[in-house]
Coordinates of C-alpha atoms and ligand atoms in Angstrom, one line a residue:
M971 CA -10.6 76.3 79.9
K972 CA -12.8 77.6 77.2
S973 CA -10.4 76.2 74.6
W974 CA -10.7 72.7 76.1
T975 CA -13.1 71.2 73.7
A976 CA -11.4 67.9 73.2
P977 CA -13.9 65.1 73.9
V978 CA -11.5 63.4 76.4
Y979 CA -12.2 66.2 79.0
A980 CA -15.8 64.8 79.2
F981 CA -14.5 61.9 81.3
Y982 CA -13.1 64.1 84.0
D983 CA -14.6 66.5 86.5
P984 CA -15.2 69.9 84.7
V985 CA -12.7 71.9 86.6
P986 CA -9.2 70.5 87.5
S987 CA -7.5 71.6 90.7
I988 CA -4.2 73.3 90.6
E989 CA -1.5 71.8 92.8
Y990 CA 2.2 72.4 93.3
I991 CA 4.3 69.3 93.5
S992 CA 7.9 69.9 94.5
G993 CA 7.4 73.5 93.3
R994 CA 6.1 72.4 90.0
K995 CA 2.7 73.6 89.0
C996 CA 0.3 71.0 87.8
Q997 CA -3.3 70.6 86.8
V998 CA -5.0 67.6 88.5
F999 CA -7.9 66.0 86.6
K1000 CA -10.1 63.8 88.5
C1001 CA -11.7 60.9 86.6
S1002 CA -15.5 61.1 86.7
G1003 CA -15.9 57.3 86.7
T1004 CA -17.7 56.8 90.0
A1005 CA -15.8 53.6 90.8
C1006 CA -12.5 55.1 89.8
R1007 CA -11.9 58.8 90.7
K1008 CA -8.2 58.5 89.8
E1009 CA -6.3 61.8 89.6
I1010 CA -4.2 62.5 86.5
R1011 CA -1.5 65.2 86.8
R1012 CA -0.5 67.4 84.0
Y1013 CA 2.6 69.4 84.7
Q1014 CA 2.5 73.0 83.5
D1015 CA 6.3 73.6 83.1
K1016 CA 6.5 71.2 80.2
S1017 CA 6.1 72.0 76.5
D1018 CA 3.2 69.6 76.3
A1019 CA 1.3 71.4 79.1
N1020 CA -2.0 71.1 77.2
A1021 CA -1.4 67.6 75.8
T1022 CA -4.3 65.2 76.3
K1023 CA -2.4 62.0 75.8
G1024 CA -2.2 61.2 79.6
L1025 CA -5.9 61.9 79.9
R1026 CA -6.7 59.7 77.0
D1027 CA -4.5 56.9 78.2
H1028 CA -6.3 56.7 81.5
V1029 CA -9.8 56.7 79.9
Q1030 CA -8.7 53.8 77.7
S1031 CA -7.6 51.7 80.6
C1032 CA -10.2 52.9 83.1
K1033 CA -12.7 50.3 84.3
C1034 CA -15.5 52.9 84.1
W1035 CA -14.9 53.9 80.5
G1036 CA -12.6 52.0 78.2
A1037 CA -11.3 52.5 74.7
A1038 CA -14.7 51.9 73.0
M1039 CA -16.3 54.7 75.0
L1040 CA -13.5 57.2 74.1
E1041 CA -13.9 56.2 70.4
G1042 CA -17.6 56.7 70.7
V1043 CA -17.3 60.4 71.6
K1044 CA -14.4 61.2 69.4
D1045 CA -16.5 63.4 67.0
L1046 CA -18.4 65.2 69.8
K1047 CA -17.3 68.5 71.3
G1048 CA -17.4 69.8 74.8
D1049 CA -20.9 69.6 76.2
D1050 CA -22.1 67.0 73.8
A1051 CA -19.3 64.7 74.8
R1052 CA -20.0 65.4 78.5
K1053 CA -23.7 64.5 78.1
A1054 CA -22.8 61.3 76.3
A1055 CA -20.4 60.3 79.1
R1056 CA -22.9 61.2 81.8
S1057 CA -25.7 59.1 80.2
Y1058 CA -23.3 56.2 79.9
L1059 CA -22.3 56.5 83.5
K1060 CA -25.9 56.4 84.7
D1061 CA -26.6 53.3 82.6
G1062 CA -30.0 53.4 84.2
S1063 CA -32.2 53.9 81.2
I1064 CA -32.7 52.0 78.0
T1065 CA -33.1 55.2 76.0
A1066 CA -29.7 56.5 77.3
A1067 CA -28.1 53.3 75.9
F1068 CA -29.9 53.9 72.6
K1069 CA -28.4 57.3 72.2
R1070 CA -24.9 55.7 72.3
L1071 CA -25.6 53.5 69.3
N1072 CA -23.3 54.7 66.6
K1073 CA -24.6 55.8 63.3
G1074 CA -22.8 55.3 60.0
T1075 CA -20.1 52.8 59.4
V1076 CA -20.5 49.5 61.2
T1077 CA -17.7 48.6 63.5
Y1078 CA -17.7 46.2 66.4
S1079 CA -16.4 46.9 69.8
H1080 CA -13.9 44.7 71.6
R1081 CA -15.8 45.4 74.8
Q1082 CA -18.8 43.2 75.6
H1083 CA -22.2 45.0 75.8
T1084 CA -23.4 46.0 79.2
K1085 CA -26.8 44.5 80.2
M1086 CA -28.5 47.8 79.2
E1087 CA -26.8 47.9 75.9
T1088 CA -27.8 44.3 75.2
R1089 CA -31.4 45.2 75.9
A1090 CA -31.3 48.3 73.7
E1091 CA -29.7 46.3 70.8
I1092 CA -32.4 43.6 71.1
V1093 CA -35.2 46.2 71.0
R1094 CA -33.6 47.6 67.9
W1095 CA -33.2 44.2 66.3
V1096 CA -36.7 42.9 66.9
A1097 CA -38.1 46.2 65.7
E1098 CA -36.0 46.6 62.6
S1099 CA -36.1 43.0 61.5
S1100 CA -39.6 42.1 62.7
R1101 CA -38.4 39.4 65.0
P1102 CA -40.8 37.9 67.7
F1103 CA -39.9 38.8 71.3
T1104 CA -39.5 35.0 72.0
I1105 CA -36.5 34.9 69.7
V1106 CA -34.4 35.5 72.7
H1107 CA -35.3 32.0 73.8
D1108 CA -34.5 30.5 70.4
R1109 CA -32.1 27.6 70.6
G1110 CA -29.9 28.6 67.8
F1111 CA -29.7 32.2 69.0
L1112 CA -28.8 31.1 72.5
C1113 CA -26.1 28.8 71.2
L1114 CA -24.5 31.6 69.2
M1115 CA -24.7 34.1 72.0
K1116 CA -23.6 31.9 74.9
T1117 CA -21.0 29.7 73.4
G1118 CA -17.7 30.8 74.8
R1119 CA -19.4 33.0 77.4
P1120 CA -22.1 30.9 79.0
G1121 CA -22.9 33.6 81.5
Y1122 CA -23.8 36.2 78.8
Y1123 CA -26.9 38.1 79.8
L1124 CA -30.0 37.9 77.6
P1125 CA -33.3 39.4 78.6
H1126 CA -36.5 37.4 79.1
P1127 CA -39.1 37.9 76.2
T1128 CA -41.4 39.7 78.6
T1129 CA -38.5 42.2 79.3
V1130 CA -38.0 42.6 75.5
S1131 CA -41.7 43.3 75.1
R1132 CA -41.7 45.9 77.9
D1133 CA -38.6 47.6 76.5
V1134 CA -40.1 47.8 73.1
K1135 CA -43.2 49.5 74.6
T1136 CA -41.0 51.9 76.6
V1137 CA -38.9 52.9 73.6
F1138 CA -42.0 53.3 71.5
A1139 CA -43.7 55.6 74.1
K1140 CA -40.5 57.7 74.5
T1141 CA -40.0 58.0 70.8
R1142 CA -43.6 59.0 70.2
M1143 CA -43.2 61.7 72.8
R1144 CA -40.0 62.9 71.3
I1145 CA -41.5 63.1 67.8
S1146 CA -44.6 64.8 69.0
S1147 CA -42.5 67.4 70.7
W1148 CA -40.5 68.0 67.5
L1149 CA -43.7 68.5 65.6
R1150 CA -45.2 70.8 68.3
N1151 CA -42.0 72.9 68.5
Y1152 CA -41.6 73.1 64.7
D1153 CA -42.0 76.7 63.8
G1154 CA -43.8 76.5 60.4
K1155 CA -46.4 74.5 58.5
L1156 CA -46.5 70.8 58.4
N1157 CA -47.8 68.6 55.7
F1158 CA -49.1 65.1 56.3
A1159 CA -49.7 62.6 53.5
T1160 CA -50.4 58.9 53.7
D1161 CA -49.7 56.1 51.4
A1162 CA -50.5 52.4 52.0
W1163 CA -50.1 49.1 50.1
T1164 CA -50.2 45.4 50.8
S1165 CA -47.3 43.3 49.6
P1166 CA -48.3 40.0 47.9
N1167 CA -46.3 37.9 50.4
H1168 CA -48.7 38.7 53.3
C1169 CA -46.3 41.0 55.0
A1170 CA -47.9 43.7 56.9
S1171 CA -48.7 46.8 54.9
R1172 CA -46.7 49.9 55.7
I1173 CA -48.0 53.4 56.1
P1174 CA -45.2 55.9 55.6
V1175 CA -46.0 59.4 56.5
Ligands
ZN1403 ZN1 -10.9 56.3 85.7

């Protein structure tokens, strides 16, 4: 099992059971999706005894995961993939949703955002693009978001404001722990300016 580093294993319970079906030995992988728990058999008397296709096929069609999730962990190995899958399952914290945002090339998923992902994306958007929290009540924005899917979830401005504070506090904690744990000397320098168009001045450190 040590050689099983393919990210797809992250979506199944860590240790498969071994069963004999009509005398044929097979590994039975149980889907970790709490609402699924489907068992996938992998027969050991075939040349593709270690193939992951069957496992990948199920993850893609599984209601708990889906193709986008499998794609999201494709560059992760073993434990990292498992962590990502677990934080996705919990879906309980906004920072967990944040960790899943892909870096690098921009591609768009075929799967709609979960509520938690929408909230994380909006936090990122208002922060990166300096948008007011009330933009989620903006007529044009609502029209773009809800046309074709009128039930689409959008958070209240108060929720956006609270989420920004939560993410700020957690990020500050994380950065402070990086700095505290850094084994060496740290340099701090400040630089500030005001732009002529009355935009807020920035203080990069
Ligand atoms: Zn499943």
